[in-house]
Coordinates of C-alpha atoms in Angstrom, one line a residue:
M1 CA 117.2 230.8 212.5
T2 CA 118.6 234.2 214.1
I3 CA 122.3 234.1 213.5
A4 CA 124.7 235.5 216.0
Q5 CA 126.4 238.4 214.3
H6 CA 128.4 242.1 214.8
T7 CA 129.9 244.8 212.8
A8 CA 133.3 245.2 213.5
D9 CA 134.5 249.0 212.5
V10 CA 138.1 249.3 214.3
A11 CA 141.4 250.7 213.2
D12 CA 144.1 248.8 211.5
A13 CA 146.9 246.8 213.7
P14 CA 150.4 249.0 213.5
A15 CA 152.8 247.5 211.7
G16 CA 156.1 246.3 213.3
N17 CA 154.1 244.4 216.3
S18 CA 156.5 241.3 217.4
R19 CA 153.2 240.2 220.2
N20 CA 150.4 238.5 218.8
D21 CA 147.7 240.6 220.2
A22 CA 144.2 240.0 218.4
V23 CA 144.5 241.6 215.3
S24 CA 142.4 243.9 214.2
F25 CA 140.6 245.4 211.2
S26 CA 137.3 247.0 209.6
C27 CA 134.9 244.8 207.6
K28 CA 131.7 245.0 206.6
Q29 CA 130.0 241.8 209.0
Q30 CA 131.8 240.0 211.3
F31 CA 131.2 236.5 212.7
D32 CA 132.6 235.2 215.7
N33 CA 132.7 231.1 216.4
L34 CA 130.1 230.5 214.7
S35 CA 128.9 226.8 215.5
A36 CA 129.6 223.8 212.6
A37 CA 125.3 224.1 212.5
E38 CA 125.5 227.9 211.8
L39 CA 128.6 228.1 209.2
V40 CA 127.0 225.3 207.0
E41 CA 124.4 227.5 206.8
H42 CA 126.5 230.1 206.2
A43 CA 128.3 228.3 203.8
I44 CA 124.7 227.8 202.3
R45 CA 123.5 230.9 201.8
N46 CA 126.8 232.1 200.4
G47 CA 127.2 230.0 197.7
E48 CA 130.2 228.3 198.6
G49 CA 128.6 224.9 198.8
A50 CA 126.0 222.3 198.9
L51 CA 124.7 219.3 201.0
T52 CA 125.0 215.3 200.0
D53 CA 123.0 213.1 200.8
T54 CA 125.1 211.9 203.9
G55 CA 124.3 215.6 204.8
A56 CA 128.5 216.5 204.4
L57 CA 129.1 220.2 202.9
A58 CA 130.5 219.6 199.3
C59 CA 132.4 222.5 198.3
D60 CA 135.3 223.5 195.1
T61 CA 138.3 224.8 196.2
G62 CA 138.6 226.7 192.8
E63 CA 141.4 227.1 191.1
F64 CA 144.0 225.6 193.5
T65 CA 143.5 222.0 194.6
G66 CA 146.3 221.6 196.6
R67 CA 148.9 223.7 197.9
S68 CA 151.1 225.7 196.2
P69 CA 155.1 224.8 197.4
K70 CA 156.7 227.3 195.2
D71 CA 154.6 229.9 196.1
R72 CA 155.2 229.7 200.3
Y73 CA 157.6 231.6 202.0
I74 CA 159.3 232.4 205.1
V75 CA 159.7 235.7 206.4
K76 CA 163.4 235.8 207.0
D77 CA 164.8 238.0 209.5
E78 CA 166.5 238.0 213.2
T79 CA 164.5 235.2 214.4
T80 CA 164.7 232.8 211.1
A81 CA 168.2 233.5 209.5
D82 CA 170.2 231.7 211.1
E83 CA 168.0 228.7 212.0
V84 CA 165.6 228.4 209.1
W85 CA 167.4 225.5 206.1
W86 CA 166.8 228.0 203.2
G87 CA 166.3 226.6 199.6
E88 CA 163.4 225.7 197.7
V89 CA 161.0 224.5 200.2
N90 CA 162.0 227.4 203.5
I91 CA 161.9 231.2 200.3
P92 CA 162.9 234.1 201.6
F93 CA 160.4 236.6 201.9
D94 CA 161.4 240.5 203.0
A95 CA 160.4 241.6 206.3
D96 CA 159.4 244.8 205.0
K97 CA 157.2 243.2 201.5
F98 CA 155.4 241.5 204.8
D99 CA 154.2 244.2 206.2
G100 CA 152.8 246.2 203.1
L101 CA 150.9 243.0 202.2
Y102 CA 149.9 242.6 205.2
Q103 CA 147.9 246.2 205.6
K104 CA 146.6 245.6 201.8
M105 CA 144.9 242.1 202.9
L106 CA 143.1 244.2 205.9
A107 CA 141.9 246.6 204.0
N108 CA 140.8 244.9 201.4
L109 CA 138.5 243.5 204.3
A110 CA 136.6 246.9 204.7
D111 CA 133.9 245.6 202.5
K112 CA 133.6 241.9 203.3
T113 CA 131.7 239.5 205.5
V114 CA 134.6 237.9 207.8
Y115 CA 134.5 235.3 210.0
T116 CA 136.6 234.7 212.8
R117 CA 137.9 231.3 215.2
S118 CA 139.9 231.3 218.1
A119 CA 141.4 227.8 218.3
Y120 CA 144.4 226.0 219.3
V121 CA 146.7 223.3 218.4
C122 CA 148.9 221.0 220.6
A123 CA 146.4 218.4 222.7
L124 CA 148.8 218.7 225.6
P125 CA 148.7 221.9 227.7
E126 CA 151.7 222.5 228.1
Y127 CA 152.7 222.6 224.4
R128 CA 149.2 224.7 223.3
L129 CA 149.1 227.6 220.8
N130 CA 146.2 229.6 221.1
V131 CA 145.6 230.5 217.1
Q132 CA 143.3 233.0 215.7
V133 CA 141.5 232.8 211.9
I134 CA 140.2 235.4 209.8
N135 CA 138.4 234.1 206.9
T136 CA 136.8 235.2 204.5
K137 CA 134.8 232.3 203.6
A138 CA 132.1 230.4 206.0
Y139 CA 133.8 226.8 205.0
H140 CA 137.2 227.7 205.3
N141 CA 136.0 228.6 208.7
L142 CA 134.3 225.7 209.7
F143 CA 137.5 223.8 208.2
C144 CA 139.5 225.6 210.9
Y145 CA 136.9 224.0 213.5
N146 CA 137.9 220.8 212.3
M147 CA 141.1 220.8 211.8
F148 CA 142.2 222.5 214.9
L149 CA 141.0 221.9 218.7
R150 CA 137.8 223.4 219.9
P151 CA 138.5 225.8 223.2
T152 CA 135.3 225.6 225.9
A153 CA 133.2 228.2 226.6
E154 CA 135.4 229.2 229.7
E155 CA 138.9 229.4 227.7
L156 CA 137.2 231.2 225.0
A157 CA 135.8 234.2 227.4
N158 CA 139.6 234.0 228.6
F159 CA 141.1 234.1 225.3
T160 CA 144.5 235.4 224.2
P161 CA 145.9 234.6 220.7
D162 CA 149.6 233.0 220.2
F163 CA 149.1 233.1 216.3
T164 CA 147.3 234.6 213.9
V165 CA 145.7 233.3 210.4
I166 CA 144.5 235.7 207.9
C167 CA 143.1 233.7 204.6
D168 CA 141.8 235.3 201.7
P169 CA 141.2 233.5 199.3
D170 CA 140.0 236.2 196.5
F171 CA 142.9 238.7 197.4
R172 CA 145.3 238.6 194.4
A173 CA 148.8 240.0 195.2
D174 CA 150.9 242.2 192.9
P175 CA 154.3 240.3 192.3
A176 CA 155.9 243.2 190.9
V177 CA 154.9 245.6 193.9
D178 CA 154.3 242.9 197.2
G179 CA 157.9 240.4 196.4
T180 CA 155.9 237.5 195.6
R181 CA 156.2 235.4 192.6
S182 CA 152.5 234.6 192.2
A183 CA 149.1 236.2 192.6
N184 CA 148.8 233.5 195.5
F185 CA 151.0 233.3 198.6
A186 CA 150.9 231.9 201.7
I187 CA 153.7 233.3 204.6
L188 CA 155.1 232.6 207.8
N189 CA 156.2 235.1 210.0
L190 CA 157.6 233.9 213.2
T191 CA 158.7 236.6 214.9
R192 CA 155.0 238.8 214.4
H193 CA 153.6 235.2 215.0
M194 CA 150.9 235.4 211.6
I195 CA 150.6 233.7 208.2
L196 CA 149.0 235.4 205.2
I197 CA 147.4 233.4 202.7
G198 CA 146.1 234.9 199.7
G199 CA 145.2 233.8 196.1
T200 CA 144.1 230.2 197.0
G201 CA 141.0 228.4 197.6
Y202 CA 142.6 225.5 199.2
T203 CA 142.5 225.0 202.7
G204 CA 145.0 222.9 203.3
E205 CA 147.3 226.3 203.2
M206 CA 146.3 226.9 206.4
K207 CA 146.4 223.2 207.9
K208 CA 150.1 223.1 206.8
G209 CA 150.8 226.8 207.6
I210 CA 150.2 225.8 211.3
F211 CA 151.8 222.6 210.6
S212 CA 155.4 224.5 209.8
V213 CA 155.0 226.7 212.5
L214 CA 155.3 224.0 215.4
N215 CA 158.1 222.3 213.6
F216 CA 160.0 225.2 214.1
K217 CA 159.1 226.4 217.1
L218 CA 158.6 223.1 219.4
P219 CA 162.0 221.4 217.9
V220 CA 164.0 225.2 218.2
E221 CA 162.1 226.4 221.8
R222 CA 161.2 223.1 223.7
H223 CA 163.6 220.5 222.3
T224 CA 160.6 218.4 220.9
L225 CA 159.9 216.5 217.7
S226 CA 157.0 217.2 215.7
M227 CA 156.3 214.6 213.2
H228 CA 154.5 214.2 209.8
S229 CA 152.7 210.9 211.0
S230 CA 149.7 209.4 212.3
A231 CA 149.4 207.8 215.4
N232 CA 147.4 204.8 217.9
E233 CA 147.5 203.1 220.9
G234 CA 146.6 199.8 221.7
E235 CA 145.0 198.4 224.8
S236 CA 147.5 197.7 226.7
G237 CA 148.5 201.4 226.6
D238 CA 151.7 200.7 223.9
V239 CA 152.0 203.8 221.4
A240 CA 152.4 203.1 217.7
V241 CA 153.6 205.9 215.3
F242 CA 153.6 205.6 211.1
F243 CA 155.4 207.8 208.8
G244 CA 154.6 208.0 204.6
L245 CA 153.8 209.4 201.9
S246 CA 151.4 209.5 199.8
G247 CA 150.3 205.9 198.7
T248 CA 152.0 203.8 201.4
G249 CA 149.5 203.2 203.3
K250 CA 149.9 205.6 206.3
T251 CA 146.1 206.1 206.9
T252 CA 145.0 202.7 206.4
L253 CA 147.5 201.3 208.6
S254 CA 147.1 203.3 211.3
A255 CA 143.3 203.0 211.4
D256 CA 143.0 199.6 213.0
P257 CA 139.5 198.8 214.8
H258 CA 141.8 197.0 217.5
R259 CA 143.3 200.4 218.6
S260 CA 142.6 203.5 219.4
L261 CA 143.4 206.5 217.1
I262 CA 145.5 209.1 218.4
G263 CA 145.4 211.4 215.6
D264 CA 146.1 211.1 211.5
D265 CA 148.6 213.6 210.4
E266 CA 150.7 215.8 212.7
H267 CA 152.1 215.0 215.9
G268 CA 154.9 216.0 218.2
W269 CA 157.0 213.7 220.3
G270 CA 157.4 215.5 224.2
R271 CA 158.8 215.0 227.3
D272 CA 156.4 211.8 228.5
G273 CA 155.0 210.9 225.1
V274 CA 153.2 211.2 221.4
F275 CA 149.9 213.8 221.5
N276 CA 148.5 215.0 218.5
F277 CA 148.7 218.6 217.2
E278 CA 145.1 219.0 215.7
G279 CA 141.9 217.8 216.6
G280 CA 140.6 217.0 213.5
C281 CA 141.4 214.8 209.9
Y282 CA 142.1 215.7 206.4
A283 CA 141.7 212.5 204.3
K284 CA 142.0 212.0 200.4
V285 CA 138.9 210.4 199.1
I286 CA 139.3 209.3 195.3
D287 CA 138.3 205.9 194.8
L288 CA 137.0 206.1 199.0
S289 CA 134.9 203.0 199.6
A290 CA 133.1 201.5 203.2
E291 CA 135.1 198.5 202.4
K292 CA 137.9 199.6 202.3
E293 CA 138.0 203.0 204.9
P294 CA 135.4 202.4 206.6
E295 CA 135.9 204.6 209.6
I296 CA 136.6 207.4 207.3
Y297 CA 133.6 206.6 205.1
K298 CA 131.3 206.6 208.0
A299 CA 133.3 209.9 208.6
I300 CA 131.7 211.8 206.2
R301 CA 128.6 213.2 207.3
F302 CA 127.3 216.7 209.0
G303 CA 129.3 219.0 210.0
A304 CA 132.6 217.2 207.4
I305 CA 133.3 219.4 204.2
L306 CA 134.2 217.0 200.9
E307 CA 136.6 219.0 198.6
N308 CA 136.3 219.0 194.7
T309 CA 134.0 215.8 195.0
R310 CA 131.3 215.0 192.2
Y311 CA 127.8 213.4 192.5
R312 CA 126.8 210.5 190.3
E313 CA 124.1 211.3 188.1
N314 CA 121.1 213.3 189.1
T315 CA 121.7 212.0 192.6
R316 CA 123.4 214.1 195.7
E317 CA 125.7 210.6 196.4
V318 CA 129.1 211.0 196.0
D319 CA 131.2 209.6 193.3
Y320 CA 134.4 208.9 194.9
A321 CA 136.3 207.2 191.4
N322 CA 134.9 210.6 189.9
R323 CA 138.5 212.4 189.4
E324 CA 137.0 215.3 187.1
V325 CA 138.6 218.2 189.4
T326 CA 141.3 216.3 191.2
E327 CA 143.3 213.3 192.2
N328 CA 143.9 215.1 195.1
T329 CA 140.1 214.9 196.7
R330 CA 139.7 215.5 200.3
V331 CA 137.7 215.4 203.6
S332 CA 138.1 217.3 206.7
Y333 CA 136.4 215.8 209.9
P334 CA 136.4 216.6 213.8
I335 CA 138.2 213.6 215.0
H336 CA 135.5 213.0 217.2
F337 CA 133.5 211.3 213.9
I338 CA 136.3 208.6 214.7
D339 CA 134.5 206.2 216.4
K340 CA 138.2 205.1 218.3
A341 CA 139.5 208.6 218.6
K342 CA 141.3 209.0 221.6
V343 CA 140.4 211.9 223.6
P344 CA 142.7 214.1 224.9
S345 CA 144.7 213.1 221.4
A346 CA 147.7 212.1 223.6
G347 CA 149.3 208.6 224.6
G348 CA 152.7 206.9 226.0
V349 CA 156.2 207.3 224.4
P350 CA 156.0 205.1 221.2
K351 CA 157.3 201.8 221.9
N352 CA 156.8 200.9 217.9
I353 CA 157.6 203.4 214.9
F354 CA 157.1 202.3 211.6
F355 CA 158.0 204.0 208.0
L356 CA 156.7 203.1 204.8
T357 CA 157.2 202.4 201.5
A358 CA 155.4 201.9 198.5
D359 CA 158.4 200.6 196.4
A360 CA 158.1 200.1 193.2
F361 CA 161.7 198.9 192.6
G362 CA 160.7 195.3 194.4
V363 CA 164.1 195.2 196.2
L364 CA 163.3 196.8 200.0
P365 CA 162.1 193.5 202.6
P366 CA 158.5 193.4 203.0
I367 CA 159.4 194.4 206.9
A368 CA 163.3 194.7 208.7
K369 CA 164.3 196.3 211.8
L370 CA 166.6 199.5 211.8
T371 CA 169.4 200.2 213.9
T372 CA 169.3 204.0 215.1
G373 CA 171.5 205.0 212.2
Q374 CA 169.8 203.5 209.8
A375 CA 166.9 205.0 211.5
M376 CA 168.1 208.3 211.1
Y377 CA 168.9 207.9 207.8
H378 CA 165.8 206.7 206.2
F379 CA 164.5 209.3 208.4
I380 CA 166.0 211.7 206.5
S381 CA 165.5 209.9 203.1
G382 CA 161.7 209.6 203.4
Y383 CA 161.6 207.2 200.6
T384 CA 158.6 205.4 198.3
A385 CA 158.5 205.0 194.9
K386 CA 156.1 206.0 192.2
V387 CA 154.6 203.5 189.2
A388 CA 154.6 203.3 186.0
G389 CA 152.3 205.3 184.4
T390 CA 151.3 207.7 186.9
E391 CA 153.1 210.5 185.2
V392 CA 153.9 211.4 181.9
G393 CA 157.0 209.8 180.9
V394 CA 157.4 207.6 183.8
T395 CA 157.9 204.4 181.4
E396 CA 159.7 202.9 185.4
P397 CA 159.8 203.0 188.9
K398 CA 160.6 207.2 190.0
A399 CA 162.0 207.1 193.3
T400 CA 160.4 210.1 195.0
F401 CA 162.5 211.1 198.4
S402 CA 160.7 213.9 200.9
A403 CA 163.1 214.6 204.1
C404 CA 161.4 213.6 207.2
F405 CA 158.4 212.0 205.3
G406 CA 157.3 215.6 205.0
A407 CA 159.9 218.0 203.9
A408 CA 157.4 220.8 202.4
F409 CA 156.8 221.6 205.9
M410 CA 160.1 221.2 208.0
P411 CA 161.7 224.7 208.4
L412 CA 165.0 223.1 210.2
H413 CA 167.8 221.0 208.1
P414 CA 166.2 217.8 208.1
T415 CA 169.6 216.2 210.2
R416 CA 168.1 218.2 213.2
Y417 CA 164.9 216.1 212.8
A418 CA 167.2 213.2 212.9
E419 CA 169.3 213.8 215.2
M420 CA 166.4 214.1 217.6
L421 CA 165.0 211.6 216.8
G422 CA 167.6 208.9 217.3
E423 CA 168.1 210.5 221.1
K424 CA 165.0 209.6 222.0
M425 CA 165.3 206.0 220.2
N426 CA 168.0 205.9 222.4
E427 CA 166.4 207.2 225.5
H428 CA 163.5 204.7 225.5
E429 CA 164.5 201.7 223.0
T430 CA 161.7 202.0 220.5
A431 CA 162.2 199.7 217.6
V432 CA 161.8 201.6 214.1
W433 CA 160.6 199.1 211.5
L434 CA 161.1 199.6 207.5
I435 CA 157.7 198.1 206.1
N436 CA 157.7 197.7 202.3
T437 CA 153.8 198.0 201.6
G438 CA 154.8 197.9 197.6
W439 CA 156.2 195.0 195.0
T440 CA 157.5 192.1 195.6
G441 CA 158.7 189.4 193.1
G442 CA 159.7 192.0 190.8
A443 CA 159.7 195.6 190.2
Y444 CA 156.6 197.1 189.2
G445 CA 154.8 195.6 186.0
T446 CA 156.9 192.4 186.7
G447 CA 156.2 191.3 190.4
E448 CA 153.4 192.0 192.2
R449 CA 152.0 194.7 195.1
M450 CA 152.4 193.3 198.5
K451 CA 149.3 191.4 200.3
L452 CA 147.6 193.9 202.6
R453 CA 146.5 191.0 204.8
Y454 CA 150.7 190.3 205.1
T455 CA 151.3 193.8 206.1
R456 CA 148.8 194.1 208.3
A457 CA 150.1 191.0 209.7
M458 CA 153.8 191.8 209.7
I459 CA 152.9 195.6 212.3
T460 CA 150.5 193.1 214.0
A461 CA 153.8 191.0 214.9
A462 CA 156.0 193.8 215.4
L463 CA 153.0 195.7 218.4
N464 CA 152.5 192.2 219.7
G465 CA 156.4 191.7 220.5
E466 CA 155.8 188.2 218.6
L467 CA 159.6 189.5 216.6
A468 CA 161.9 189.6 219.4
D469 CA 163.2 185.9 219.4
V470 CA 163.3 185.2 216.0
D471 CA 166.1 184.9 213.7
Y472 CA 167.0 187.6 211.5
I473 CA 169.8 188.0 209.0
N474 CA 171.2 191.8 207.3
H475 CA 169.9 192.9 203.7
P476 CA 173.0 192.5 201.6
V477 CA 173.1 196.1 199.8
F478 CA 170.9 198.6 203.2
G479 CA 172.0 196.7 205.8
V480 CA 168.6 196.1 207.5
A481 CA 167.0 193.0 209.6
I482 CA 165.4 190.8 208.3
P483 CA 163.0 188.7 210.3
Q484 CA 163.0 184.5 208.9
H485 CA 159.5 183.9 210.5
C486 CA 156.5 185.8 210.9
P487 CA 153.2 184.9 212.1
N488 CA 150.6 184.7 209.7
V489 CA 152.8 185.1 206.9
P490 CA 154.7 183.3 204.3
A491 CA 158.4 182.4 205.0
E492 CA 159.6 182.6 201.3
I493 CA 159.0 186.7 201.1
L494 CA 160.4 188.0 204.1
N495 CA 163.2 187.3 202.1
P496 CA 163.4 190.1 198.4
G497 CA 165.5 188.8 196.7
D498 CA 164.4 185.0 196.9
T499 CA 161.2 186.1 195.3
W500 CA 162.7 186.4 192.0
Q501 CA 163.6 184.6 189.1
D502 CA 166.2 186.3 188.7
K503 CA 168.7 186.5 191.2
D504 CA 171.4 188.7 188.8
D505 CA 168.6 190.9 188.5
Y506 CA 167.2 191.7 192.1
D507 CA 170.9 192.4 192.7
A508 CA 171.3 195.6 190.1
T509 CA 167.9 196.7 190.7
A510 CA 169.3 196.9 194.5
Q511 CA 172.5 198.8 193.8
K512 CA 170.6 200.9 191.3
L513 CA 168.2 202.0 194.0
A514 CA 171.4 202.0 196.8
G515 CA 172.4 204.7 194.0
L516 CA 169.3 206.2 194.1
F517 CA 170.0 206.8 198.1
R518 CA 173.5 207.7 198.2
D519 CA 172.9 210.5 195.4
N520 CA 169.7 212.2 197.2
F521 CA 171.6 211.7 201.0
G522 CA 174.7 214.1 199.2
K523 CA 171.9 217.0 199.6
Y524 CA 172.1 216.7 203.3
E525 CA 175.5 214.8 203.9
A526 CA 177.6 217.9 205.5
F527 CA 175.3 218.2 208.4
A528 CA 174.4 214.6 208.8
N529 CA 176.8 212.9 211.9
D530 CA 179.1 209.5 211.7
E531 CA 175.9 207.5 212.7
I532 CA 173.3 209.1 209.9
R533 CA 175.9 208.7 207.5
A534 CA 176.3 204.8 208.1
G535 CA 173.1 204.0 208.2
G536 CA 172.9 204.2 204.8
P537 CA 173.1 200.9 202.0
V538 CA 176.8 199.4 201.7
N539 CA 178.6 201.5 198.6
P540 CA 179.9 198.3 197.0
A541 CA 182.7 201.0 196.1
E542 CA 184.6 201.0 199.4

């Protein structure tokens, strides 16, 4: 088969441009907007991967099998200086150093084969952001084909980029000269409308780089809430949004056979409702099975990319339990690989929002309804807990907090996103539920994990309005409203304190967890309004 190609030999783009015209560069060979099949062919020819028994392309990302948060920067300039919440998450980078690094990266492309792609993000046209991607790996370009939205032929003919991503995993920075911490880097420039990624082959840096851009641009420029969440829609058009950190069940619980998937990870909540930022899914596959995740399992076919997995011996059958490379094994595929995916990936105003937490302390109720203030507080907290044994030295549950359930990608102060959530809750009378998919009857090691069928039943009851007229009591420490009846769920598990044999031990553990919440919230309290501050746990000292 003849592969469409052409060779580029044009001048470098001038430095200092604030308008994002298509980036010009010199290279040995350039391929523009290849099809998925062509990119798979290139990847195999280049030695970047091999086909599995299902036809998926299996690739390794190299030294980095996940993001490197300490090497992610935002250029500090007139656009960002007073807007970005600077610190350990949003690390400032010098604009002149960025320009120098950009020129070095362009020069480094001169003797390389380059794959470019014109794509866009945001499923609703009024929010659309055109993205130009420049890759030195064919499978990276296929990842962008899968994960970003795909223009029509007519749209490609009139395509003008709004943002450019340059990703060259073989380019290594010189920290002493270039201003980086390490040889690898991911740098966002919101004035020049560019992202530079070098020294890492982890594809998620491209996806989360654009997500970070939208988490700045949409709230600041469009007063639109950006969300690190999944979303689905019922047959009647009711939309549900799911927030949750890793291990809380976000992917599992949003993949409902009776509801259409809007998206699995990144969404905006605009004037008329929810819309997906992406055109694909990037799911974890560690311990994947057809029984546990049938939709994802079926999506791993030709056009999908598996990252850092291994085969069963003497086969091309993937061993999803294999942790030889990393726990963070992944698959990327276009969203239409999911049978129940909604196209276009947008829906109305959310009727219900679910905050998922795997509380290994066994304190939080399996389901509770939140006031607006409590919702904003728990949104800022972004709580879950790791169990003992998951990390060296962890012998008891360890609380994990990630603001807005995605702190690593949020350029603004968390209270700005939380206040927007509160405004939208009040405007649209959206219900927010706290769901504990973690432990009951005691902490990890004593109690047991909440049964998935009960969690599904609770979410279904909330979605169907079956919890509207039941009695509620307030949790004595966290103040959230606990329903006293839920269809298909034993009443005795609804009040967590009643599931513990030692009630004094429960009370002490609840106070301990509340203290961890308060300690974490101290980082944000000075910026929080009174309603947010009042949404936290009751302080016994007051």
